[in-house]
C-alpha cells in the first residue's frame, strides 16, 4: 500500500509535535498516578467528612482491587469520552484544512490514508494504556504493598480492545460526519447504545458490548468470558475501518 | 499530437447549478496552457476533476492517456498539483514538508536532498526555519509551488499559482513555469491575464462553466482583432458614435480613454466603406482608422462580459 509508511510516519510526528502529545497522555497518566492514592484514602476521607451520616454503616478497608477498579472505571468513562472527542476530527480536520487534498493528489491511496490513521492511533492508545497500567501497578504496589499483575493487566488489555474499537468507530464517523462535534456526539451516542445493549445477556456476554463490564470483572479477579467479546470487538473494529475506507473513497474532496 | 489532458463533454452539476457544462479541452504535451476565467467560472471544479478529487456528472477526462477514473498511484506519481488554497501541516517547517511530500513519492534520499535544497531556494525559504503556521500567504503559495515540483512532474496542475504573490514572487514563478516549456506540461488556472500572456502558448477561456474560447493566444487575439475598428476624429466624436451605432454592421461603439472610438463590427468590409462617409457627413476630420490590436484582456472582457463577479 503505497504511501502508507510515509503517511503513518507523519501521523506519529504529529502526535509528538502537537497538542496530541499532552491531552490523552495527560489524562491517562493523571488517573494512573492518583488512582491508587485515591483508592487508599477515599474511605478515610469519607469517614472524616461524613462519619455522622454513615451511621452503623462501616466502610471496608481499601485493597489493591479498589485501585484496579478505579483505574478501569476511569478508562471506561473519562478516558473513553476524551478519546471520542479528540478523534471526532481524525479525518474531517484534514479535509477542512486542505491537507487531505495535498496528500491524496500524491501517490497515496485513500485506503492507505485511513489505515495509517487507524493503525497509528490504535498503537498510540495501546502505548498509553500500557504506560498507565504500569504506573497504576507500581503505584498500587507502593500504596497497598501488594499488586498482583494478572487481574490488572487482563482488565487493562480487555479495555484496550474496547478503546481500539472506538478509535475505529471514530475514524468512520469522522469520514461520514464533517463537523468534529457531530462525529463526537455520534460517538457518545454509540457508547450509550453499546452500554444499553450489554444489558441483554447474549450481547452482554458474547458481543463487543460485553467489554463495558468485562474489564471491571477481570480487575476484581473474577472469571468471565473474554474470548468472544475480544474477538467480535476486533472483527467489528476491522469492519469499521473497512467501511471508513469505502466511505472515504466515495467522498469528493 | 500527444495529449496530456483531454476532456470531452465534461459536465459537473451540484444540484441545479452547472459548475461545468459540456467542456471539451485538449492540452498538448509540453505546452504551457492557461485556463482563464472570472471567479466562479468553474476553473477549480475542473482541476478537482483532473486530479480525481471530484467525479464528473457526465463526460470523460483523460490524464496522460488514462481515463481519470482509472488513474492510480503510477499516474499520480507523474503529476504535480497545487490547489488554490494549499493546506499544510502548520507544525512542520518548509523543509520537513518537502521531505514528507518526497517520501510520499518514494523519492530516494540523495535525490530528495538535492531537490529539497533546490526547491527551498526557488521558494525563497532556504533560511526560514520556523513552522509553516507562521508563514504569510505568499510564503505558503511559494511552498505550494515547490511541493508540486518535488517529483519533477510530467504534468503540472496549478490552481491560481500567482494569486497570493507579490510582483517579484510572481515574476519568479512565471519564469520558472516558462523554463519548464517543452519538458513538462503546465496547466494553470488564473484570472490574471498578464500572467497568461506572459508565459502561455495556449489558452482556454471559461465562463459560467462553458469554454467560450480555446486556442493559441495569437490566434485568439488576431481572430477577435479583425472585428474591431479604432477610429480617431478631430471633433464631434459623440455624434459620430451615435451615427455608427445605428449601422447594422456595428455591434458596439465605445469611447476609449484617449477619446478614440472603439467599434466592434460584424462586417469589416461594410464598415471600411461606410465609416469615412459617416465621418464626412459629420463634417469632421479623420485622424486615424484601423483594425484594433486586441490584447488577451480585450478578448477576455468581450467574451465574458467584463462584469464583476
Coordinates of C-alpha atoms in Angstrom, one line a residue:
Chain A
X1 CA 0.0 0.0 0.0
X2 CA 1.9 2.9 -1.4
X3 CA 2.3 5.9 0.8
X4 CA 1.3 4.1 4.0
X5 CA 4.7 4.2 5.7
X6 CA 5.3 7.9 4.9
X7 CA 1.9 9.0 6.0
X8 CA 2.0 6.9 9.1
X9 CA 5.3 8.5 10.0
X10 CA 3.6 11.9 9.6
X11 CA 0.9 10.8 12.0
X12 CA 3.5 9.7 14.6
X13 CA 5.3 13.1 14.2
X14 CA 2.0 14.9 14.5
X15 CA 1.4 13.2 17.8
X16 CA 4.8 14.1 19.1
X17 CA 4.9 17.7 17.9
X18 CA 1.3 18.9 18.7
X19 CA -1.3 19.1 21.4
X20 CA -2.0 15.4 20.9
X21 CA 1.1 14.6 23.0
X22 CA -0.5 16.2 26.0
X23 CA -4.2 15.7 26.1
X24 CA -4.8 11.9 26.2
X25 CA -1.5 11.0 27.8
X26 CA -2.1 13.8 30.4
X27 CA -5.5 12.4 31.3
X28 CA -4.3 8.8 31.4
X29 CA -1.2 9.5 33.5
X30 CA -3.1 11.7 35.9
X31 CA -5.6 9.0 36.7
X32 CA -2.8 6.3 36.8
X33 CA -0.8 8.3 39.3
X34 CA -3.7 9.4 41.5
X35 CA -5.9 6.3 41.3
X36 CA -4.0 4.1 43.9
X37 CA -3.7 7.1 46.3
X38 CA -7.4 7.9 46.0
X39 CA -8.3 4.3 46.5
X40 CA -6.2 4.1 49.6
X41 CA -7.5 7.3 51.2
X42 CA -11.1 7.6 50.0
X43 CA -12.6 5.6 52.9
X44 CA -10.6 7.8 55.4
X45 CA -11.7 11.0 53.7
X46 CA -15.3 9.8 53.8
X47 CA -15.1 8.9 57.5
X48 CA -13.6 12.3 58.2
X49 CA -16.2 14.4 56.4
X50 CA -19.3 12.2 56.8
X51 CA -18.9 10.0 59.8
X52 CA -22.2 11.1 61.4
X53 CA -24.1 10.3 58.2
X54 CA -22.6 6.9 57.8
X55 CA -24.4 5.7 61.0
X56 CA -23.8 2.0 61.6
X57 CA -22.6 1.5 58.0
X58 CA -18.9 0.6 58.1
X59 CA -16.6 1.3 55.2
X60 CA -14.4 -1.7 54.4
X61 CA -10.7 -1.2 54.4
X62 CA -9.4 -0.4 50.9
X63 CA -7.5 -3.0 49.0
X64 CA -5.5 -3.1 45.7
X65 CA -8.7 -4.2 44.0
X66 CA -10.1 -0.7 44.7
X67 CA -7.2 0.8 42.9
X68 CA -7.7 -1.5 40.0
X69 CA -11.4 -1.0 39.6
X70 CA -10.8 2.8 39.9
X71 CA -8.3 2.7 37.1
X72 CA -10.7 0.7 34.9
X73 CA -13.6 3.0 35.7
X74 CA -11.5 6.0 34.7
X75 CA -10.5 4.3 31.5
X76 CA -14.1 3.3 30.7
X77 CA -15.5 6.8 31.3
X78 CA -13.3 9.8 31.3
X79 CA -10.5 8.4 29.0
X80 CA -13.1 6.9 26.6
X81 CA -15.1 10.2 26.4
X82 CA -11.8 12.1 25.8
X83 CA -10.9 9.7 23.1
X84 CA -14.2 10.1 21.4
X85 CA -13.9 13.9 21.5
X86 CA -10.3 14.0 20.4
X87 CA -10.8 11.6 17.5
X88 CA -14.0 13.3 16.3
X89 CA -11.9 15.2 13.8
X90 CA -9.3 12.5 13.0
X91 CA -10.2 12.6 9.2
X92 CA -12.5 15.6 8.8
X93 CA -9.9 18.0 10.2
X94 CA -7.6 17.1 7.3
X95 CA -10.4 17.6 4.9
X96 CA -11.3 21.0 6.3
X97 CA -7.7 22.3 6.5
X98 CA -6.9 21.2 2.9
X99 CA -4.1 18.9 3.9
X100 CA -6.0 15.8 2.7
X101 CA -6.2 17.4 -0.8
X102 CA -2.4 17.8 -0.9
X103 CA -1.7 14.3 0.3
X104 CA -4.3 12.5 -1.8
X105 CA -3.2 14.0 -5.1
X106 CA 0.2 12.3 -4.4
X107 CA 0.7 8.5 -4.8
X108 CA -1.2 7.8 -1.6
X109 CA -4.4 5.8 -1.8
X110 CA -7.4 6.8 0.3
X111 CA -7.2 3.3 1.9
X112 CA -3.6 4.0 3.0
X113 CA -4.7 7.4 4.4
X114 CA -7.4 5.9 6.6
X115 CA -5.5 2.7 7.5
X116 CA -2.4 4.8 8.6
X117 CA -4.5 6.9 10.9
X118 CA -6.4 4.0 12.4
X119 CA -3.2 2.0 12.9
X120 CA -1.1 4.8 14.4
X121 CA -3.7 6.0 16.8
X122 CA -4.6 2.5 17.9
X123 CA -0.9 1.9 18.6
X124 CA -0.7 5.2 20.4
X125 CA -3.7 4.2 22.6
X126 CA -2.0 0.9 23.3
X127 CA 1.1 2.7 24.5
X128 CA -0.9 4.9 26.7
X129 CA -2.8 2.1 28.2
X130 CA 0.4 0.1 28.8
X131 CA 2.1 3.1 30.4
X132 CA -0.9 3.9 32.5
X133 CA -1.2 0.3 33.6
X134 CA 2.5 0.2 34.6
X135 CA 2.1 3.4 36.6
X136 CA -1.1 2.1 38.3
X137 CA 0.6 -1.3 39.0
X138 CA 3.7 0.4 40.6
X139 CA 1.5 2.9 42.5
X140 CA -0.7 0.2 43.8
X141 CA 2.3 -1.9 45.0
X142 CA 3.7 1.2 46.8
X143 CA 0.5 2.2 48.4
X144 CA -1.0 -1.2 49.3
X145 CA 2.1 -3.3 49.5
X146 CA 0.6 -5.9 47.1
X147 CA -0.4 -5.7 43.4
X148 CA -1.0 -8.9 41.6
X149 CA -0.3 -8.3 37.9
X150 CA -2.7 -10.8 36.3
X151 CA -6.0 -9.1 37.2
X152 CA -4.8 -5.6 36.3
X153 CA -3.2 -6.5 33.0
X154 CA -6.0 -8.7 31.8
X155 CA -8.5 -5.9 32.7
X156 CA -6.5 -3.2 31.0
X157 CA -5.9 -5.2 27.8
X158 CA -9.6 -6.1 27.6
X159 CA -10.4 -2.3 27.9
X160 CA -7.7 -1.6 25.3
X161 CA -9.6 -3.7 22.8
X162 CA -12.7 -1.7 23.6
X163 CA -10.7 1.5 23.1
X164 CA -9.4 0.3 19.7
X165 CA -13.0 -0.4 18.7
X166 CA -13.8 3.2 19.4
X167 CA -10.8 4.5 17.5
X168 CA -12.1 2.6 14.5
X169 CA -15.6 3.9 15.1
X170 CA -14.4 7.5 15.3
X171 CA -12.4 7.0 12.1
X172 CA -15.6 6.0 10.3
X173 CA -17.7 8.7 11.9
X174 CA -15.1 11.4 11.1
X175 CA -15.3 10.3 7.5
X176 CA -19.1 10.5 7.2
X177 CA -19.8 13.4 9.6
X178 CA -17.8 16.5 8.8
X179 CA -18.2 18.6 11.9
X180 CA -16.0 17.3 14.7
X181 CA -18.7 18.0 17.3
X182 CA -21.2 16.0 15.2
X183 CA -18.9 13.0 15.0
X184 CA -18.1 13.2 18.7
X185 CA -21.8 13.4 19.5
X186 CA -22.5 10.3 17.4
X187 CA -19.6 8.5 19.1
X188 CA -21.0 9.3 22.6
X189 CA -24.4 8.1 21.3
X190 CA -22.9 4.9 20.1
X191 CA -21.3 4.3 23.6
X192 CA -24.7 4.8 25.2
X193 CA -26.3 2.3 22.8
X194 CA -23.5 -0.2 23.5
X195 CA -24.0 0.2 27.2
X196 CA -27.7 -0.5 26.9
X197 CA -27.1 -3.4 24.6
X198 CA -24.9 -5.0 27.2
X199 CA -28.0 -5.4 29.5
X200 CA -29.3 -8.1 27.2
X201 CA -27.4 -11.3 28.3
X202 CA -26.4 -12.7 24.9
X203 CA -25.0 -9.4 23.7
X204 CA -23.6 -8.7 27.2
X205 CA -21.7 -12.0 27.1
X206 CA -20.5 -12.6 23.5
X207 CA -20.6 -9.2 21.7
X208 CA -18.3 -6.2 22.0
X209 CA -20.9 -4.7 24.3
X210 CA -19.6 -7.1 27.0
X211 CA -16.4 -5.1 27.1
X212 CA -18.3 -2.4 29.0
X213 CA -18.3 -4.7 32.1
X214 CA -15.7 -7.4 31.5
X215 CA -12.7 -5.2 32.4
X216 CA -14.1 -4.4 35.8
X217 CA -14.9 -8.1 36.5
X218 CA -11.3 -9.0 35.5
X219 CA -9.9 -6.3 37.7
X220 CA -11.8 -7.9 40.6
X221 CA -10.2 -11.3 39.8
X222 CA -13.5 -12.8 38.6
X223 CA -13.6 -15.4 35.8
X224 CA -15.6 -14.1 32.9
X225 CA -16.0 -14.9 29.2
X226 CA -13.4 -12.8 27.3
X227 CA -12.7 -14.8 24.1
X228 CA -15.9 -13.9 22.2
X229 CA -16.1 -10.2 23.3
X230 CA -12.5 -9.6 22.3
X231 CA -12.8 -11.5 19.0
X232 CA -16.0 -9.8 18.0
X233 CA -14.7 -6.4 19.0
X234 CA -11.6 -6.8 16.9
X235 CA -13.6 -8.1 14.0
X236 CA -16.0 -5.2 14.3
X237 CA -13.1 -2.7 14.5
X238 CA -11.6 -4.1 11.3
X239 CA -15.1 -3.9 9.6
X240 CA -15.5 -0.3 10.8
X241 CA -12.1 0.7 9.3
X242 CA -13.0 -1.1 6.0
X243 CA -16.3 0.8 6.0
X244 CA -14.4 4.1 6.6
X245 CA -12.1 3.3 3.6
X246 CA -15.1 2.6 1.4
X247 CA -16.9 5.7 2.5
X248 CA -13.8 7.9 2.1
X249 CA -13.3 6.6 -1.5
X250 CA -16.8 7.8 -2.4
X251 CA -16.2 11.3 -0.9
X252 CA -15.4 14.2 -3.1
X253 CA -12.7 16.4 -1.6
Chain B
X1 CA -0.1 15.2 -31.4
X2 CA 0.3 13.7 -28.0
X3 CA -2.2 15.0 -25.4
X4 CA -1.5 15.4 -21.7
X5 CA -5.1 16.3 -20.9
X6 CA -8.3 15.6 -22.8
X7 CA -11.8 16.3 -21.7
X8 CA -14.9 15.5 -23.7
X9 CA -18.4 16.7 -22.9
X10 CA -17.3 17.2 -19.3
X11 CA -20.2 18.3 -17.1
X12 CA -20.4 18.7 -13.4
X13 CA -23.6 19.7 -11.6
X14 CA -24.2 20.5 -7.9
X15 CA -28.0 20.2 -7.6
X16 CA -29.4 22.7 -10.0
X17 CA -26.1 24.5 -10.5
X18 CA -24.0 23.5 -13.5
X19 CA -20.4 24.2 -12.5
X20 CA -19.1 22.8 -15.8
X21 CA -21.1 22.5 -18.9
X22 CA -20.0 20.2 -21.7
X23 CA -16.3 21.2 -21.6
X24 CA -14.1 19.9 -24.4
X25 CA -10.4 20.6 -23.9
X26 CA -7.2 19.3 -25.4
X27 CA -3.8 20.1 -23.9
X28 CA -0.7 19.1 -25.8
X29 CA 2.2 17.6 -24.0
X30 CA 5.0 20.0 -23.3
X31 CA 2.8 23.1 -23.6
X32 CA 2.0 25.8 -21.1
X33 CA -1.7 26.1 -21.0
X34 CA -3.5 29.0 -19.4
X35 CA -7.0 28.3 -18.1
X36 CA -8.7 31.7 -17.8
X37 CA -11.9 32.6 -16.2
X38 CA -13.5 35.0 -13.8
X39 CA -14.1 33.9 -10.2
X40 CA -16.8 31.2 -10.0
X41 CA -16.4 30.2 -13.7
X42 CA -15.6 26.6 -12.8
X43 CA -11.8 26.6 -13.0
X44 CA -11.2 24.9 -9.6
X45 CA -14.0 22.4 -10.3
X46 CA -12.2 21.3 -13.5
X47 CA -8.9 21.0 -11.6
X48 CA -10.6 18.9 -8.9
X49 CA -11.8 16.5 -11.6
X50 CA -8.5 16.4 -13.3
X51 CA -6.9 15.3 -10.0
X52 CA -9.6 12.8 -9.2
X53 CA -10.8 14.8 -6.1
X54 CA -14.3 15.0 -7.7
X55 CA -16.2 12.9 -10.2
X56 CA -17.8 14.2 -13.4
X57 CA -21.5 14.1 -13.6
X58 CA -21.1 13.2 -17.3
X59 CA -18.4 13.2 -19.9
X60 CA -14.9 12.0 -19.9
X61 CA -11.5 13.1 -18.6
X62 CA -8.2 11.6 -19.7
X63 CA -4.9 12.4 -18.0
X64 CA -1.6 11.3 -19.6
X65 CA -3.6 8.9 -21.8
X66 CA -5.6 7.3 -19.0
X67 CA -9.2 7.8 -18.0
X68 CA -9.2 9.8 -14.8
X69 CA -11.5 7.2 -13.1
X70 CA -8.7 4.7 -13.7
X71 CA -5.9 7.0 -12.5
X72 CA -3.8 5.1 -10.0
X73 CA -0.6 5.8 -8.0
X74 CA 1.6 5.3 -11.1
X75 CA -0.2 8.2 -12.9
X76 CA -0.3 10.3 -9.7
X77 CA 3.4 9.8 -9.4
X78 CA 3.8 11.8 -12.6
X79 CA 1.6 14.7 -11.7
X80 CA 2.3 17.8 -9.6
X81 CA -0.6 19.7 -8.1
X82 CA -1.1 23.0 -6.3
X83 CA -4.6 23.7 -5.1
X84 CA -5.9 27.3 -4.9
X85 CA -5.5 27.5 -1.1
X86 CA -2.9 24.9 -0.2
X87 CA -3.3 23.3 3.2
X88 CA -0.1 22.5 5.1
X89 CA 0.7 20.9 8.4
X90 CA 1.3 24.0 10.4
X91 CA 3.7 22.3 12.8
X92 CA 6.1 21.3 10.1
X93 CA 8.9 23.5 8.7
X94 CA 9.1 24.1 4.9
X95 CA 12.0 21.6 4.6
X96 CA 10.1 19.0 6.7
X97 CA 7.0 19.4 4.5
X98 CA 9.0 19.0 1.2
X99 CA 10.7 15.9 2.6
X100 CA 7.3 14.5 3.7
X101 CA 5.9 15.0 0.2
X102 CA 9.1 13.5 -1.3
X103 CA 8.6 10.4 0.8
X104 CA 5.0 10.1 -0.4
X105 CA 6.5 9.8 -3.9
X106 CA 9.1 7.3 -2.6
X107 CA 12.0 9.5 -3.9
X108 CA 15.3 8.2 -2.8
X109 CA 17.2 10.1 -0.1
X110 CA 20.0 11.5 -2.3
X111 CA 17.7 12.8 -5.0
X112 CA 15.4 14.2 -2.3
X113 CA 18.2 16.1 -0.6
X114 CA 19.1 17.7 -3.9
X115 CA 15.5 18.6 -4.8
X116 CA 14.6 19.9 -1.4
X117 CA 17.6 22.3 -1.4
X118 CA 16.9 23.5 -4.9
X119 CA 13.2 24.0 -4.3
X120 CA 13.7 25.8 -1.0
X121 CA 15.9 28.2 -2.9
X122 CA 13.2 28.6 -5.6
X123 CA 10.6 29.3 -3.0
X124 CA 12.9 31.7 -1.1
X125 CA 12.6 29.7 2.0
X126 CA 16.1 28.4 2.4
X127 CA 16.9 30.2 5.7
X128 CA 13.4 30.0 7.1
X129 CA 13.4 27.6 10.0
X130 CA 10.1 28.5 11.6
X131 CA 7.0 26.3 11.4
X132 CA 4.6 26.8 8.4
X133 CA 1.9 28.0 10.8
X134 CA 3.7 31.4 11.0
X135 CA 4.1 31.9 7.2
X136 CA 2.5 34.6 5.2
X137 CA 0.1 33.7 2.4
X138 CA 2.8 34.4 -0.2
X139 CA 5.3 32.2 1.6
X140 CA 2.7 29.4 1.7
X141 CA 1.9 29.9 -2.0
X142 CA 5.6 29.6 -2.9
X143 CA 6.0 26.5 -0.8
X144 CA 2.9 25.1 -2.6
X145 CA 4.6 25.6 -5.9
X146 CA 7.7 24.0 -4.6
X147 CA 5.9 20.9 -3.3
X148 CA 4.2 20.5 -6.7
X149 CA 7.6 20.2 -8.3
X150 CA 9.2 17.8 -5.9
X151 CA 8.6 14.7 -8.2
X152 CA 9.8 16.5 -11.3
X153 CA 6.3 16.0 -12.7
X154 CA 5.4 15.3 -16.3
X155 CA 2.2 17.2 -15.8
X156 CA 1.9 20.2 -13.5
X157 CA -1.6 21.3 -12.5
X158 CA -1.7 24.7 -10.7
X159 CA -4.8 26.5 -9.4
X160 CA -4.2 30.2 -9.3
X161 CA -0.4 29.8 -8.6
X162 CA 0.4 33.5 -8.5
X163 CA -2.7 35.0 -6.9
X164 CA -1.1 35.5 -3.5
X165 CA 2.3 36.6 -4.7
X166 CA 3.9 40.0 -4.8
X167 CA 5.3 41.2 -8.1
X168 CA 8.7 39.7 -7.5
X169 CA 7.3 36.4 -6.4
X170 CA 5.0 36.4 -9.5
X171 CA 7.9 37.0 -11.8
X172 CA 10.0 34.2 -10.3
X173 CA 7.1 31.7 -10.5
X174 CA 6.3 32.7 -14.1
X175 CA 9.9 32.4 -15.1
X176 CA 10.1 29.0 -13.5
X177 CA 7.0 27.9 -15.4
X178 CA 8.4 29.3 -18.6
X179 CA 11.6 27.3 -18.1
X180 CA 9.6 24.1 -18.0
X181 CA 8.3 24.6 -21.5
X182 CA 8.8 21.5 -23.7
X183 CA 9.7 19.2 -20.8
X184 CA 6.7 19.5 -18.6
X185 CA 3.1 20.1 -19.5
X186 CA 1.9 23.1 -17.4
X187 CA -1.8 23.6 -16.9
X188 CA -2.6 26.6 -14.8
X189 CA -5.8 28.4 -13.9
X190 CA -5.8 32.1 -13.3
X191 CA -7.8 35.3 -13.6
X192 CA -4.6 37.3 -14.0
X193 CA -4.5 37.9 -17.8
X194 CA -1.0 39.3 -17.8
X195 CA 0.4 36.0 -16.4
X196 CA -1.2 34.1 -19.2
X197 CA 0.0 36.5 -21.9
X198 CA 3.5 36.3 -20.5
X199 CA 4.1 32.5 -20.4
X200 CA 1.3 30.5 -22.1
X201 CA 1.3 29.0 -25.6
X202 CA -2.4 28.2 -25.5
X203 CA -5.4 29.4 -23.6
X204 CA -8.9 28.4 -22.8
X205 CA -11.4 30.9 -21.5
X206 CA -14.1 29.6 -19.2
X207 CA -17.3 31.5 -18.4
X208 CA -20.3 30.1 -16.4
X209 CA -18.8 26.6 -16.8
X210 CA -18.5 26.8 -20.6
X211 CA -15.4 27.1 -22.7
X212 CA -16.0 30.3 -24.7
X213 CA -12.7 30.3 -26.5
X214 CA -9.8 27.9 -26.9
X215 CA -6.7 28.1 -28.9
X216 CA -3.2 29.7 -29.2
X217 CA -3.1 33.2 -27.8
X218 CA -2.0 34.8 -31.0
X219 CA -4.8 33.1 -32.9
X220 CA -7.4 34.2 -30.4
X221 CA -6.3 37.8 -30.4
X222 CA -6.0 38.1 -34.2
X223 CA -9.4 36.4 -34.6
X224 CA -11.0 39.0 -32.4
X225 CA -8.9 41.9 -33.6
X226 CA -10.3 41.6 -37.1
X227 CA -13.7 42.5 -35.7
X228 CA -12.7 45.8 -34.1
X229 CA -12.0 49.2 -35.6
X230 CA -10.3 52.1 -33.8
X231 CA -11.4 55.5 -35.1
X232 CA -9.9 58.9 -34.2
X233 CA -11.6 62.1 -35.4
X234 CA -10.9 65.7 -34.8
X235 CA -14.2 66.5 -33.1
X236 CA -17.9 65.5 -32.8
X237 CA -16.9 62.0 -31.7
X238 CA -20.1 61.7 -29.6
X239 CA -22.4 62.4 -32.5
X240 CA -20.4 60.1 -34.8
X241 CA -20.6 57.3 -32.3
X242 CA -24.4 57.6 -32.3
X243 CA -24.4 57.5 -36.2
X244 CA -22.2 54.4 -36.2
X245 CA -24.2 52.6 -33.5
X246 CA -27.3 52.8 -35.8
X247 CA -25.5 50.9 -38.6
X248 CA -26.4 47.2 -38.9
X249 CA -22.7 46.1 -39.0
X250 CA -21.8 47.8 -35.7
X251 CA -22.5 45.7 -32.6
X252 CA -21.0 48.2 -30.1
X253 CA -19.3 51.6 -30.0
X254 CA -17.3 52.8 -27.0
X255 CA -15.2 55.8 -26.4
X256 CA -11.8 54.8 -25.3
X257 CA -9.7 56.6 -22.7
X258 CA -7.9 58.7 -25.4
X259 CA -11.1 59.8 -27.0
X260 CA -10.8 57.2 -29.8
X261 CA -13.9 55.3 -30.8
X262 CA -13.7 51.5 -30.4
X263 CA -16.2 49.9 -32.8
X264 CA -16.9 46.2 -32.8
X265 CA -18.1 45.2 -36.2
X266 CA -19.7 42.1 -37.8
X267 CA -18.8 43.0 -41.4
X268 CA -15.4 44.6 -41.7
X269 CA -15.7 45.5 -45.5
X270 CA -19.0 47.3 -44.9
X271 CA -17.5 49.2 -42.0
X272 CA -14.5 50.2 -44.0
X273 CA -16.7 51.6 -46.8
X274 CA -19.3 53.3 -44.5
X275 CA -17.2 54.9 -41.8
X276 CA -15.4 57.5 -44.0
X277 CA -18.9 58.5 -45.4
X278 CA -20.3 58.9 -41.8
X279 CA -17.2 61.0 -40.8
X280 CA -17.6 63.2 -43.9
X281 CA -21.4 63.6 -43.2
X282 CA -20.4 65.0 -39.8
X283 CA -18.0 67.5 -41.4
X284 CA -15.3 66.3 -39.0
X285 CA -11.6 65.4 -39.7
X286 CA -10.4 61.8 -39.8
X287 CA -7.2 61.3 -37.8
X288 CA -6.9 57.5 -37.7
X289 CA -8.9 54.5 -38.7
X290 CA -7.5 51.0 -38.3
X291 CA -8.3 47.5 -37.2
X292 CA -7.6 47.5 -33.5
X293 CA -4.7 45.4 -31.9
X294 CA -6.5 43.4 -29.3
X295 CA -4.8 42.1 -26.2
X296 CA -5.9 39.0 -24.4
X297 CA -7.7 41.2 -21.9
X298 CA -9.9 42.7 -24.6
X299 CA -10.7 39.2 -25.8
X300 CA -11.4 38.1 -22.3
X301 CA -13.6 41.1 -21.5
X302 CA -15.5 40.8 -24.8
X303 CA -16.2 37.1 -24.2
X304 CA -17.1 37.1 -20.5
X305 CA -18.8 40.5 -20.5
X306 CA -16.4 42.1 -18.1
X307 CA -18.9 42.2 -15.3
X308 CA -17.7 42.0 -11.7
X309 CA -18.3 38.5 -10.2

